[in-house]
């Protein structure tokens, strides 16, 4: 097995024009490179990012010294990074430094094996492309709170392939933009490339999105369905959920009732973080009531932690997990969370962050690990499109639309 000959980091810039960490790991004849993303609606249990100059310095000194000469083997290398950091939240060396190095190790190993990362991770496993969740309207922390709900997304449940999902999404995205422009209700695009709309209520976004699906020539709920990320941790203040747009606050019970009403009236198949990260009871109660009709996803609620996932499972909270490598810090811990989700019978979605770059690693992780869904933001801006386009290339390499496509399997049982 190849030994690491060098590790370096540099400061680069993300999609919000903020500094972030890029790391490179070299072995003889091969090199891997990766960039840390950054969230805006972060969970309190996430690995902590530190000042980028400090993070870069830590990679170029301590981390380099520890990793050079070591075998290029993901599990032991990630453990070395965890031990070297020595804190429970990776706040000494920085979650941003650690995730960049961890991912760069994987890229270096794939390069040394002369394989694309997805193939290297998959080994002999039979592969399928993940089903995309793609944002059409952006709100929450990604649009200065102009809308309370953070992500209004589409899932092309009737599409036959990843590539076809993107084709359909492009049509819905353009139709949605045209509707808003016509109503003079368009501010621009939010952080993840979704339209930044001027709506009066959150429900108006659901009506407009359903309308845009129809305008694009698709049947809402049969061809194209809706997924939401409420990102409710952001709405929680002083014991109530605040809907600033609608100038009202809700108890957990009232929020529960509001969401059930939305599920009744709109073709919703997935809801992420319907309650705040500490509200396990509300999450479990919602999952009991709605979990046979919609996917209930924990993002801030699980922060890609295997431990939190197991605790959530014991309480009956959520039935799916968002997997964000930088939320937990290393690839090995991300994989452990995915494996725990599989064992628990939970669904899973590999996800980007709101602050992203040209780095496309997460698409390779989703395919290579066999994670059935992928969320990378909207259908505009190159930090998003780089990832969707990488998926097109991988689907082509895998044999195109001859592949099984899991969308119907994931969502159809929930339509009843
Ligand atoms: P974040 O948002 O990257 O700003 O945390 C993404 C999400 O909530 O899914
Ligand atoms: Zn989220």
Coordinates of C-alpha atoms and ligand atoms in Angstrom, one line a residue:
X1 CA 0.0 0.0 0.0
X2 CA 1.3 3.5 -1.0
X3 CA 2.7 5.7 1.7
X4 CA 1.9 9.4 2.1
X5 CA 4.9 11.5 1.0
X6 CA 3.3 15.0 1.4
X7 CA 0.3 16.8 2.8
X8 CA -0.3 20.5 2.1
X9 CA -3.1 23.0 2.5
X10 CA -3.9 26.4 1.1
X11 CA -6.6 29.0 1.5
X12 CA -9.1 29.1 -1.4
X13 CA -12.6 30.7 -1.7
X14 CA -16.1 29.3 -1.7
X15 CA -19.4 30.2 -3.5
X16 CA -20.1 33.0 -0.9
X17 CA -16.7 34.5 -1.4
X18 CA -15.6 33.2 2.0
X19 CA -12.2 31.7 2.7
X20 CA -12.0 27.9 3.0
X21 CA -9.4 25.1 3.2
X22 CA -8.1 23.1 0.3
X23 CA -5.9 20.1 1.1
X24 CA -3.6 17.9 -1.1
X25 CA -2.3 14.5 -0.1
X26 CA 0.4 13.0 -2.2
X27 CA 1.8 9.5 -2.6
X28 CA 4.5 8.5 -5.1
X29 CA 2.9 9.1 -8.6
X30 CA -0.5 10.2 -7.4
X31 CA -2.2 13.0 -5.6
X32 CA -5.6 13.8 -4.1
X33 CA -7.2 17.1 -3.5
X34 CA -10.3 18.3 -1.8
X35 CA -11.9 21.5 -0.5
X36 CA -14.0 21.9 2.7
X37 CA -17.5 23.3 2.3
X38 CA -19.3 25.5 4.9
X39 CA -22.9 25.6 6.2
X40 CA -25.0 28.6 7.2
X41 CA -27.8 26.8 9.0
X42 CA -25.5 24.6 11.1
X43 CA -26.5 22.2 13.8
X44 CA -24.9 22.9 17.2
X45 CA -23.4 19.4 17.3
X46 CA -21.4 19.8 14.1
X47 CA -17.6 19.6 13.9
X48 CA -16.3 23.2 14.4
X49 CA -14.6 25.1 11.6
X50 CA -11.8 27.4 12.7
X51 CA -10.2 30.4 11.2
X52 CA -8.9 29.4 7.8
X53 CA -5.4 30.6 8.2
X54 CA -5.1 28.7 11.4
X55 CA -6.6 25.6 9.8
X56 CA -4.2 25.8 6.8
X57 CA -1.3 26.2 9.2
X58 CA -2.3 23.2 11.2
X59 CA -2.4 21.0 8.1
X60 CA 1.0 22.3 6.9
X61 CA 2.6 21.6 10.2
X62 CA 1.1 19.1 12.7
X63 CA -1.1 17.1 10.3
X64 CA 1.6 16.9 7.7
X65 CA 4.1 15.7 10.3
X66 CA 1.7 13.0 11.5
X67 CA 0.6 11.7 8.2
X68 CA 3.8 11.7 6.1
X69 CA 5.2 8.2 6.0
X70 CA 1.8 6.6 7.0
X71 CA 0.0 4.0 4.8
X72 CA -2.8 5.5 2.6
X73 CA -5.6 3.8 4.4
X74 CA -8.7 5.8 5.2
X75 CA -9.8 4.3 8.5
X76 CA -6.5 4.5 10.3
X77 CA -5.7 7.9 8.8
X78 CA -9.0 9.3 9.9
X79 CA -8.4 7.9 13.4
X80 CA -5.0 9.6 13.5
X81 CA -6.7 12.9 12.6
X82 CA -9.3 12.5 15.3
X83 CA -6.7 11.6 17.9
X84 CA -4.3 14.3 16.9
X85 CA -7.1 16.9 17.2
X86 CA -8.1 15.5 20.6
X87 CA -11.4 17.4 21.0
X88 CA -14.9 16.0 20.7
X89 CA -15.9 18.7 18.1
X90 CA -12.6 18.9 16.1
X91 CA -12.2 22.5 17.3
X92 CA -8.5 22.4 17.8
X93 CA -7.3 21.6 14.3
X94 CA -10.7 22.5 12.8
X95 CA -13.4 20.5 11.2
X96 CA -12.6 22.4 8.0
X97 CA -9.0 21.3 8.0
X98 CA -9.8 17.7 8.9
X99 CA -12.6 17.1 6.4
X100 CA -10.4 18.5 3.6
X101 CA -7.5 16.2 4.5
X102 CA -9.8 13.2 5.0
X103 CA -11.4 13.7 1.6
X104 CA -8.0 14.3 0.0
X105 CA -6.7 11.0 1.3
X106 CA -9.6 9.2 -0.4
X107 CA -8.9 11.0 -3.7
X108 CA -5.2 10.1 -3.4
X109 CA -6.0 6.5 -2.8
X110 CA -8.4 6.4 -5.8
X111 CA -5.7 8.1 -7.9
X112 CA -3.1 5.7 -6.8
X113 CA -5.4 2.8 -7.8
X114 CA -6.0 4.6 -11.1
X115 CA -9.8 4.6 -10.5
X116 CA -12.4 7.3 -10.2
X117 CA -13.3 7.8 -6.6
X118 CA -16.8 6.4 -6.9
X119 CA -15.4 3.2 -8.4
X120 CA -12.6 3.0 -5.8
X121 CA -15.2 3.3 -3.0
X122 CA -17.7 0.9 -4.5
X123 CA -15.3 -2.0 -4.9
X124 CA -17.4 -4.8 -6.4
X125 CA -20.8 -3.5 -5.2
X126 CA -23.5 -3.2 -7.9
X127 CA -24.2 0.5 -8.3
X128 CA -27.2 2.8 -9.0
X129 CA -27.3 6.5 -9.3
X130 CA -28.8 8.5 -6.4
X131 CA -32.1 10.3 -6.8
X132 CA -31.6 14.1 -6.6
X133 CA -33.4 16.5 -4.4
X134 CA -33.1 19.9 -6.2
X135 CA -34.0 23.3 -4.7
X136 CA -36.3 25.5 -6.7
X137 CA -36.9 28.3 -4.1
X138 CA -34.3 29.2 -1.5
X139 CA -35.2 30.8 1.8
X140 CA -34.1 30.7 5.5
X141 CA -30.5 31.5 6.3
X142 CA -29.7 31.3 2.6
X143 CA -31.9 34.2 1.7
X144 CA -31.6 36.5 4.8
X145 CA -34.7 34.9 6.3
X146 CA -36.9 36.4 3.6
X147 CA -38.8 33.1 3.6
X148 CA -39.0 31.0 6.7
X149 CA -38.7 27.6 5.1
X150 CA -35.2 27.1 3.8
X151 CA -35.5 24.7 0.8
X152 CA -38.4 24.1 -1.5
X153 CA -37.1 21.2 -3.6
X154 CA -38.3 18.8 -6.3
X155 CA -37.8 15.1 -6.6
X156 CA -38.4 13.7 -10.0
X157 CA -40.0 10.5 -8.8
X158 CA -41.3 9.5 -12.2
X159 CA -38.0 9.9 -14.0
X160 CA -36.1 6.9 -15.4
X161 CA -32.6 8.0 -14.7
X162 CA -30.4 10.6 -13.0
X163 CA -29.9 12.4 -16.3
X164 CA -33.6 12.5 -16.9
X165 CA -34.2 13.9 -13.4
X166 CA -31.9 16.8 -14.3
X167 CA -33.7 17.4 -17.6
X168 CA -37.1 17.5 -15.8
X169 CA -35.7 19.7 -13.0
X170 CA -34.3 22.2 -15.6
X171 CA -37.8 22.5 -17.0
X172 CA -39.4 23.1 -13.6
X173 CA -36.7 25.5 -12.5
X174 CA -37.2 27.7 -15.6
X175 CA -41.0 27.5 -15.3
X176 CA -40.8 28.6 -11.7
X177 CA -38.5 31.5 -12.6
X178 CA -40.9 32.5 -15.4
X179 CA -43.9 32.5 -13.0
X180 CA -42.1 34.7 -10.5
X181 CA -40.9 37.1 -13.2
X182 CA -44.4 37.4 -14.5
X183 CA -45.7 38.3 -11.1
X184 CA -42.8 40.6 -10.4
X185 CA -42.0 38.5 -7.4
X186 CA -38.4 37.6 -8.1
X187 CA -35.5 39.1 -6.0
X188 CA -32.8 37.0 -7.6
X189 CA -31.2 33.7 -6.5
X190 CA -30.4 32.6 -2.9
X191 CA -27.2 31.0 -1.7
X192 CA -27.7 27.6 -3.3
X193 CA -29.0 29.0 -6.6
X194 CA -32.7 28.6 -6.0
X195 CA -35.1 31.5 -6.9
X196 CA -35.3 34.0 -4.1
X197 CA -39.0 34.8 -4.2
X198 CA -41.1 37.6 -2.8
X199 CA -44.0 35.6 -1.4
X200 CA -46.4 36.6 1.4
X201 CA -46.7 33.2 3.0
X202 CA -44.6 30.0 3.0
X203 CA -47.6 28.1 1.6
X204 CA -47.6 30.4 -1.4
X205 CA -44.3 28.9 -2.3
X206 CA -45.9 25.4 -2.3
X207 CA -48.7 26.5 -4.5
X208 CA -46.3 28.3 -6.9
X209 CA -44.0 25.3 -7.0
X210 CA -46.9 22.9 -7.7
X211 CA -48.0 25.3 -10.4
X212 CA -44.5 25.4 -11.9
X213 CA -44.4 21.6 -12.0
X214 CA -47.6 21.7 -14.0
X215 CA -46.4 24.6 -16.2
X216 CA -43.4 22.5 -17.1
X217 CA -45.8 19.7 -18.4
X218 CA -45.5 17.3 -15.5
X219 CA -48.0 15.8 -13.2
X220 CA -47.4 17.0 -9.6
X221 CA -47.0 14.0 -7.3
X222 CA -46.8 11.4 -10.1
X223 CA -43.9 12.7 -12.2
X224 CA -42.4 15.4 -9.9
X225 CA -43.0 15.7 -6.2
X226 CA -41.9 18.2 -3.5
X227 CA -39.3 17.9 -0.8
X228 CA -38.9 20.5 2.0
X229 CA -36.1 21.5 4.3
X230 CA -37.8 23.4 7.1
X231 CA -34.4 23.9 8.9
X232 CA -36.6 24.5 12.0
X233 CA -33.6 25.0 14.3
X234 CA -33.3 28.4 12.7
X235 CA -37.0 29.3 13.5
X236 CA -36.8 28.4 17.2
X237 CA -36.5 31.3 19.6
X238 CA -37.8 31.7 23.1
X239 CA -39.8 28.5 23.1
X240 CA -41.7 29.1 19.9
X241 CA -41.2 28.6 16.1
X242 CA -41.1 32.0 14.4
X243 CA -42.6 32.4 11.0
X244 CA -41.3 36.0 10.4
X245 CA -42.7 36.2 6.9
X246 CA -46.2 35.5 8.2
X247 CA -45.7 37.5 11.4
X248 CA -46.7 34.7 13.7
X249 CA -45.2 32.2 16.0
X250 CA -46.2 28.5 16.5
X251 CA -45.9 25.9 19.2
X252 CA -44.5 22.5 18.2
X253 CA -48.0 21.2 18.1
X254 CA -49.1 24.0 15.8
X255 CA -46.1 23.5 13.5
X256 CA -47.0 19.8 13.4
X257 CA -50.6 20.6 12.4
X258 CA -49.4 23.1 9.8
X259 CA -47.0 20.6 8.2
X260 CA -49.7 17.9 8.1
X261 CA -52.0 20.3 6.3
X262 CA -49.3 21.0 3.7
X263 CA -48.8 17.2 3.2
X264 CA -52.6 17.0 2.6
X265 CA -52.7 19.8 0.1
X266 CA -49.4 19.4 -1.8
X267 CA -47.5 16.5 -3.3
X268 CA -44.8 16.5 -0.6
X269 CA -42.7 13.3 -0.3
X270 CA -39.9 14.4 2.1
X271 CA -39.6 16.9 5.0
X272 CA -36.2 17.7 6.5
X273 CA -35.7 19.1 10.0
X274 CA -39.4 19.7 10.6
X275 CA -38.5 20.6 14.3
X276 CA -35.5 22.1 16.0
X277 CA -32.4 20.0 16.7
X278 CA -33.3 19.6 20.4
X279 CA -36.9 18.7 19.8
X280 CA -36.7 14.9 19.7
X281 CA -40.1 14.4 21.1
X282 CA -41.8 16.6 18.5
X283 CA -39.7 14.8 15.8
X284 CA -40.8 11.4 17.0
X285 CA -44.4 12.4 17.2
X286 CA -44.3 13.8 13.7
X287 CA -42.6 10.7 12.4
X288 CA -45.3 8.5 14.0
X289 CA -48.0 10.5 12.4
X290 CA -46.5 11.3 9.0
X291 CA -43.7 8.9 8.6
X292 CA -45.7 6.4 6.5
X293 CA -46.5 9.2 4.0
X294 CA -43.3 11.3 3.9
X295 CA -39.7 10.8 4.4
X296 CA -38.8 12.6 7.6
X297 CA -35.1 13.6 7.4
X298 CA -32.8 14.6 10.2
X299 CA -30.0 17.1 9.3
X300 CA -29.2 19.4 12.2
X301 CA -31.0 16.8 14.2
X302 CA -28.4 14.1 13.5
X303 CA -25.4 16.1 12.3
X304 CA -24.1 12.9 10.5
X305 CA -23.4 11.4 13.9
X306 CA -23.8 7.6 14.2
X307 CA -24.5 8.0 17.9
X308 CA -27.2 10.6 17.4
X309 CA -28.8 8.4 14.7
X310 CA -28.9 5.5 17.0
X311 CA -30.5 7.6 19.8
X312 CA -33.0 9.0 17.3
X313 CA -33.9 5.5 16.1
X314 CA -34.5 4.4 19.7
X315 CA -36.9 7.3 20.1
X316 CA -38.6 6.7 16.7
X317 CA -37.5 10.1 15.5
X318 CA -37.2 10.5 11.7
X319 CA -36.9 7.8 9.1
X320 CA -34.0 9.2 7.1
X321 CA -30.7 11.0 7.6
X322 CA -28.8 13.7 5.8
X323 CA -25.1 12.8 5.4
X324 CA -22.7 15.8 5.3
X325 CA -19.0 14.8 5.7
X326 CA -18.0 18.2 7.1
X327 CA -20.7 18.0 9.8
X328 CA -18.9 15.1 11.5
X329 CA -15.4 15.8 10.1
X330 CA -14.0 12.6 8.5
X331 CA -15.0 10.2 5.8
X332 CA -14.9 7.2 8.1
X333 CA -17.4 8.7 10.5
X334 CA -19.7 9.7 7.6
X335 CA -19.6 6.1 6.4
X336 CA -20.3 4.8 9.9
X337 CA -23.4 7.0 10.0
X338 CA -24.6 5.7 6.7
X339 CA -24.0 2.1 7.7
X340 CA -25.9 2.7 10.9
X341 CA -28.7 4.2 8.9
X342 CA -28.8 1.2 6.7
X343 CA -28.9 -1.2 9.7
X344 CA -31.7 0.9 11.2
X345 CA -33.8 0.9 8.0
X346 CA -33.4 4.6 7.6
X347 CA -33.2 6.4 4.2
X348 CA -30.2 8.5 3.5
X349 CA -29.2 11.6 1.4
X350 CA -25.7 12.7 0.8
X351 CA -25.7 16.5 1.0
X352 CA -23.6 19.5 0.0
X353 CA -23.5 22.7 2.2
X354 CA -24.8 26.2 1.3
X355 CA -21.1 27.3 1.0
X356 CA -19.7 25.2 -1.7
X357 CA -16.9 25.1 -4.4
X358 CA -16.0 23.2 -7.6
X359 CA -15.3 20.2 -5.4
X360 CA -17.5 17.3 -6.5
X361 CA -16.4 14.6 -4.0
X362 CA -19.9 14.2 -2.5
X363 CA -21.3 12.9 -5.8
X364 CA -18.6 10.2 -5.8
X365 CA -19.4 9.3 -2.2
X366 CA -23.1 8.9 -2.9
X367 CA -22.5 6.7 -5.9
X368 CA -19.6 4.7 -4.4
X369 CA -21.3 4.1 -1.1
X370 CA -24.6 3.3 -2.7
X371 CA -26.5 6.1 -0.9
X372 CA -29.9 6.4 -2.6
X373 CA -30.4 10.2 -2.6
X374 CA -28.3 13.3 -3.3
X375 CA -28.9 17.0 -2.4
X376 CA -26.6 19.7 -3.7
X377 CA -28.8 22.8 -3.8
X378 CA -30.4 24.2 -6.8
X379 CA -30.1 24.1 -10.6
X380 CA -28.0 27.2 -11.1
X381 CA -24.5 28.4 -10.1
X382 CA -21.5 26.4 -11.1
X383 CA -20.6 25.1 -7.5
X384 CA -24.0 23.3 -7.8
X385 CA -23.9 22.4 -11.5
X386 CA -20.4 21.0 -11.3
X387 CA -21.9 18.3 -9.0
X388 CA -25.0 17.6 -11.2
X389 CA -22.8 17.4 -14.3
X390 CA -20.3 15.0 -12.5
X391 CA -23.3 12.8 -11.9
X392 CA -24.2 12.8 -15.6
X393 CA -20.6 11.6 -16.4
X394 CA -20.8 8.9 -13.7
X395 CA -24.2 7.7 -14.9
X396 CA -22.8 7.5 -18.4
X397 CA -19.7 5.5 -17.2
X398 CA -22.1 3.1 -15.3
X399 CA -24.1 2.3 -18.5
X400 CA -26.6 5.2 -18.7
X401 CA -30.3 4.6 -18.3
X402 CA -29.9 0.8 -18.4
X403 CA -29.2 1.2 -14.7
X404 CA -32.0 0.6 -12.2
X405 CA -33.2 4.0 -10.9
X406 CA -34.5 3.9 -7.3
X407 CA -36.8 6.9 -7.3
X408 CA -40.1 5.0 -7.5
X409 CA -38.9 2.4 -5.0
X410 CA -38.0 5.1 -2.5
X411 CA -41.1 7.2 -2.7
X412 CA -44.0 5.3 -4.2
X413 CA -45.0 3.4 -1.1
X414 CA -45.6 6.8 0.6
X415 CA -48.2 8.0 -1.9
X416 CA -51.0 5.9 -0.4
Ligands
LIG1 P1 -26.3 24.6 5.3 O1 -27.7 24.2 4.7 O2 -25.3 24.1 4.5 O3 -26.4 26.1 5.3 O4 -26.3 24.0 6.7 C1 -28.0 23.0 4.1 C2 -29.1 22.3 4.7 O5 -29.7 22.7 5.7 O6 -29.4 21.2 4.3
LIG2 ZN1 -31.0 21.0 6.2

